[in-house]
Short mmCIF file of C-alpha atoms in Angstrom, two decimals:
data_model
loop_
_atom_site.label_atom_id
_atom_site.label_comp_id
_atom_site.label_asym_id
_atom_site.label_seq_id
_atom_site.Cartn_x
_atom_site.Cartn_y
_atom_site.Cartn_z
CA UNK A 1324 -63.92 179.31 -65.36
CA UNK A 1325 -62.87 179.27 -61.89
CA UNK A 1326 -65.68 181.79 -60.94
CA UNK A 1327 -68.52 179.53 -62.32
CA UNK A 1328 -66.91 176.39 -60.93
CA UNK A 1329 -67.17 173.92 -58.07
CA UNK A 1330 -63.65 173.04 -57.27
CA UNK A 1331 -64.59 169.67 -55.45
CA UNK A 1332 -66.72 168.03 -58.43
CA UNK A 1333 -65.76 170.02 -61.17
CA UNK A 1334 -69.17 170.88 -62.09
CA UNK A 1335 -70.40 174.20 -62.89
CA UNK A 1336 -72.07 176.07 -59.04
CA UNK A 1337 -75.07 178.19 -58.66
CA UNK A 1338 -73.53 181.15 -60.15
CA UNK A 1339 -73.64 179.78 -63.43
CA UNK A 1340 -76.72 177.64 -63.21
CA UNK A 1341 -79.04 180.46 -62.57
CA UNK A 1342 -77.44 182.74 -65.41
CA UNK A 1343 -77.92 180.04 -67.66
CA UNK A 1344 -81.58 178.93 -66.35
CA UNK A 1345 -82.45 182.55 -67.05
CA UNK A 1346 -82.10 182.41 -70.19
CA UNK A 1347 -83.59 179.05 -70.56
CA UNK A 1348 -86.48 180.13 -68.61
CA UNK A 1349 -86.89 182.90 -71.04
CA UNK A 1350 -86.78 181.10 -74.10
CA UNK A 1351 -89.58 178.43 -72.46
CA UNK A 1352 -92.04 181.66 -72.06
CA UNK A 1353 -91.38 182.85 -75.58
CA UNK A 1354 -91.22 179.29 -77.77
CA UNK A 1355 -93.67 177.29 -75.22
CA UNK A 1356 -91.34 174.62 -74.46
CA UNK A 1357 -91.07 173.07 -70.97
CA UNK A 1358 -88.44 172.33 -68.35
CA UNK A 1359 -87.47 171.08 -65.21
CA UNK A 1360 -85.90 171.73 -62.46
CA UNK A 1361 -84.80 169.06 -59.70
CA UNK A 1362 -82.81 169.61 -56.96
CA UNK A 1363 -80.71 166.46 -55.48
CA UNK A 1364 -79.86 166.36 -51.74
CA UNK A 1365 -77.90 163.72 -49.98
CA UNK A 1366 -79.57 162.13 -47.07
CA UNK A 1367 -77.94 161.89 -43.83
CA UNK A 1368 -74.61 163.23 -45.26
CA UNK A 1369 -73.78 164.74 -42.38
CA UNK A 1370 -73.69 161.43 -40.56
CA UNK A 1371 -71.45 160.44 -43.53
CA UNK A 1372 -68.91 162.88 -42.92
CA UNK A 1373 -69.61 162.87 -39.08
CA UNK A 1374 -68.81 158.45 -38.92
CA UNK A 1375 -65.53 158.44 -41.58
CA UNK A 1376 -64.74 161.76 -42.01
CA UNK A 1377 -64.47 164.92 -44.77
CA UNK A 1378 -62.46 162.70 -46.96
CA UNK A 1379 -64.54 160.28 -47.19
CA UNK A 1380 -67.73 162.68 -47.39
CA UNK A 1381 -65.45 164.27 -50.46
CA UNK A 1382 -65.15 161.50 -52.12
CA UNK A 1383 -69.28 160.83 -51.79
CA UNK A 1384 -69.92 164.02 -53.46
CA UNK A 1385 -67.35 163.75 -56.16
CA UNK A 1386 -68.99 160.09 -57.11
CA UNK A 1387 -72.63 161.29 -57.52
CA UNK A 1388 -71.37 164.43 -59.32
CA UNK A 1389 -70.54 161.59 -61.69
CA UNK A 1390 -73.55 159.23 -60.78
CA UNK A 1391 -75.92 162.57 -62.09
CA UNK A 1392 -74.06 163.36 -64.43
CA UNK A 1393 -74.07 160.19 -66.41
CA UNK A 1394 -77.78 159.74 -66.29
CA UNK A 1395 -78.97 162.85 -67.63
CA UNK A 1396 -78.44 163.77 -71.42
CA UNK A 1397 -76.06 165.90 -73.18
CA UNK A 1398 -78.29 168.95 -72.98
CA UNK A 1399 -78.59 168.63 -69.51
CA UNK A 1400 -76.97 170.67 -67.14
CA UNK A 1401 -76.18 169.57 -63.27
CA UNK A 1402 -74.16 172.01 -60.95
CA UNK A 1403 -73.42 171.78 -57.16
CA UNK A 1404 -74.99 174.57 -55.01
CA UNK A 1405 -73.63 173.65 -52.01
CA UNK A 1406 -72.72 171.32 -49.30
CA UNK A 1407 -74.23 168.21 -50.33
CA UNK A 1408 -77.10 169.64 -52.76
CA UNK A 1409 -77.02 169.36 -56.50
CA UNK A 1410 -78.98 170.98 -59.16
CA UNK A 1411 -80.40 169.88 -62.17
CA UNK A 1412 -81.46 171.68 -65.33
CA UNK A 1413 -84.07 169.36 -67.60
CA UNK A 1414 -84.28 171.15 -71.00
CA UNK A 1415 -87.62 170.61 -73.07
CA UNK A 1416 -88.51 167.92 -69.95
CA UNK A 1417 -92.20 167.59 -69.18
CA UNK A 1418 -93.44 166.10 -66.02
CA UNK A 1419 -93.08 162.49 -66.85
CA UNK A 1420 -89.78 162.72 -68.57
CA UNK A 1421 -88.58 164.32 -65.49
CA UNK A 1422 -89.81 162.05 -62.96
CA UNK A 1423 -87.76 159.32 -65.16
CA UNK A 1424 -84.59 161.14 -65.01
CA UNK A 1425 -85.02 161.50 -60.98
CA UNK A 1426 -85.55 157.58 -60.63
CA UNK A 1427 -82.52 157.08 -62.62
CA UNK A 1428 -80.37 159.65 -60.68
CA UNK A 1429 -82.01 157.76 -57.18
CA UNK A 1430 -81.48 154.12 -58.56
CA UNK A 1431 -77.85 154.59 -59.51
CA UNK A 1432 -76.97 156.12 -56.02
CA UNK A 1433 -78.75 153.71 -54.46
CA UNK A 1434 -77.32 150.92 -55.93
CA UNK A 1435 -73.98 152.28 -56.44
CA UNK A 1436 -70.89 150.99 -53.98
CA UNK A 1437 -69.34 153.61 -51.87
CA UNK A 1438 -66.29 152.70 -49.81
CA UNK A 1439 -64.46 154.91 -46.64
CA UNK A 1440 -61.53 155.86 -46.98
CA UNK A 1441 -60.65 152.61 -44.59
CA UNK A 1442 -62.86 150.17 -47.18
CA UNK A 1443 -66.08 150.14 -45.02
CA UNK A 1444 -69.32 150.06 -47.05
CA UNK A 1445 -71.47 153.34 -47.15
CA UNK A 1446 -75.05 152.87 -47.69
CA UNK A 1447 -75.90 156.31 -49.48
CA UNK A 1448 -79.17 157.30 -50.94
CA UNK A 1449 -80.69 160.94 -52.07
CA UNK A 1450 -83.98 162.71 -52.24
CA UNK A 1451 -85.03 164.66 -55.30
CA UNK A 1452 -87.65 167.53 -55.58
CA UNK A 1453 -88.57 168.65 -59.42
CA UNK A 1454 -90.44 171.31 -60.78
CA UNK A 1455 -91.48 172.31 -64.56
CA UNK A 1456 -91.70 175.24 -66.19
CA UNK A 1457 -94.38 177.06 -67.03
CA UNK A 1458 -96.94 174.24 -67.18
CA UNK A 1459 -99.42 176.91 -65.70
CA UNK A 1460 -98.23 179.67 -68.55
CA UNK A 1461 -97.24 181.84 -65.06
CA UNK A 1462 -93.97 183.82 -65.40
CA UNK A 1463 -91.96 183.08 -62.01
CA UNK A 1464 -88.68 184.01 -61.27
CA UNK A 1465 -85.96 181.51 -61.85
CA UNK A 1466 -85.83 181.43 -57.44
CA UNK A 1467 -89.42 181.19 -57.15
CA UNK A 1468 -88.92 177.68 -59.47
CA UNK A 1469 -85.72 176.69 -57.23
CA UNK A 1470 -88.27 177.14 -54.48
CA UNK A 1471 -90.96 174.82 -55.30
CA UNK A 1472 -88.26 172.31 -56.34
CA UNK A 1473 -87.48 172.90 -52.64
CA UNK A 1474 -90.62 172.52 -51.52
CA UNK A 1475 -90.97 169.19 -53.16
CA UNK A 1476 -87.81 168.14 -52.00
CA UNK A 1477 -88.86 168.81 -48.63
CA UNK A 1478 -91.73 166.60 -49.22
CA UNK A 1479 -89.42 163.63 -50.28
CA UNK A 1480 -86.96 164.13 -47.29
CA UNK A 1481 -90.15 164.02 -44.80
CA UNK A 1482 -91.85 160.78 -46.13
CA UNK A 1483 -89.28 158.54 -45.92
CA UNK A 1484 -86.14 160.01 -47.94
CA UNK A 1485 -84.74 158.21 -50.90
CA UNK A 1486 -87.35 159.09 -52.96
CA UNK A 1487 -88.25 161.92 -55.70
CA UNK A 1488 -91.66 164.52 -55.41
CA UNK A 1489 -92.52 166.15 -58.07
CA UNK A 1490 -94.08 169.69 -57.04
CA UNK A 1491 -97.52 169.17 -59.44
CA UNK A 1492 -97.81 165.92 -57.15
CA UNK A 1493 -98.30 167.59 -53.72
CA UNK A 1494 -101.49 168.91 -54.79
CA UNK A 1495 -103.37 170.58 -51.66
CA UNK A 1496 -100.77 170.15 -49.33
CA UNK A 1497 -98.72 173.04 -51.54
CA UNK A 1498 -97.25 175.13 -49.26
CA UNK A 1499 -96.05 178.20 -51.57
CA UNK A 1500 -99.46 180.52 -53.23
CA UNK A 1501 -96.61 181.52 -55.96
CA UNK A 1502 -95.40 178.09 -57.08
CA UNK A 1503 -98.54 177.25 -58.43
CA UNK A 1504 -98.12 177.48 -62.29
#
């Protein structure tokens, strides 16, 4: 357990999610089902952890571990690859259903209270990217899927942050050949 674990959130790391998204990826090629991936990144943490400090930026993380992890469903699965990005695994998500789970994730940080460790306020928000698999009926690997969720992601952090991109929705401006199932 402690091999597939983060030990901040207690949710489940990379390790783990792309074992399991393997498989899931798999079973979506064979049975024709569809799924997401979206990855979550914290804007401006840095600034977070730079203003009140680690234990502050700790406790951040730990509460949207728990804001993401309430709003998805039991078949869900969210892990924490690193620093202050989060990943999401959709199962038998289309598009839309996808894009609905990101505004939830979004809303709830948004609105949610965060506190220093001295009381101050923190105004936090995050920026989503999402990808599903295999609209285009294109085997990828399960990185060349974390990549366009990237890619989308990228696209959310440089129009304004706080906000959610899902990879079918950058059209011509795509900036991977490969992502485009």
């Amino acid at each position: 357990r402690i091999a597939v674990t983060d030990s901040l959130t207690g949710l489940y790391n990379r390790r783990h999610f792309e074992s399991v998204v393997a498989t899931d990826l798999a079973l979506s090629l064979r049975h024709g089902d569809t799924n997401s991936i979206m990855v979550v990144d914290i804007d401006h943490f840095k600034k977070v952890n730079d203003t009140h400090g680690h234990k502050t930026g700790d406790n951040v993380l730990v509460d949207i571990a728990t804001l993401i992890s309430r709003s998805l469903r039991k078949s869900d699965l969210v892990c924490r690859i690193g620093g202050e990005e989060f990943i999401v695994l959709c199962r038998r998500t289309r598009k839309d259903e996808s894009m609905r789970i990101a505004e939830k994730i979004r809303s709830s940080v948004e609105n949610h209270s965060f506190f220093s460790v001295s009381g101050t306020r923190i105004p936090v928000t995050v920026s989503l990217g999402v990808v599903s698999f295999p609209d285009g009926g294109i085997a990828m690997t399960v990185d060349e899927h974390i990549q366009c969720a990237d890619l989308a992601l990228y696209h959310s952090k440089t129009t304004g942050r706080n906000r959610g991109t899902h990879y079918a929705e950058l059209g011509t401006i795509r900036e991977v050949n490969q992502c485009d199932a």
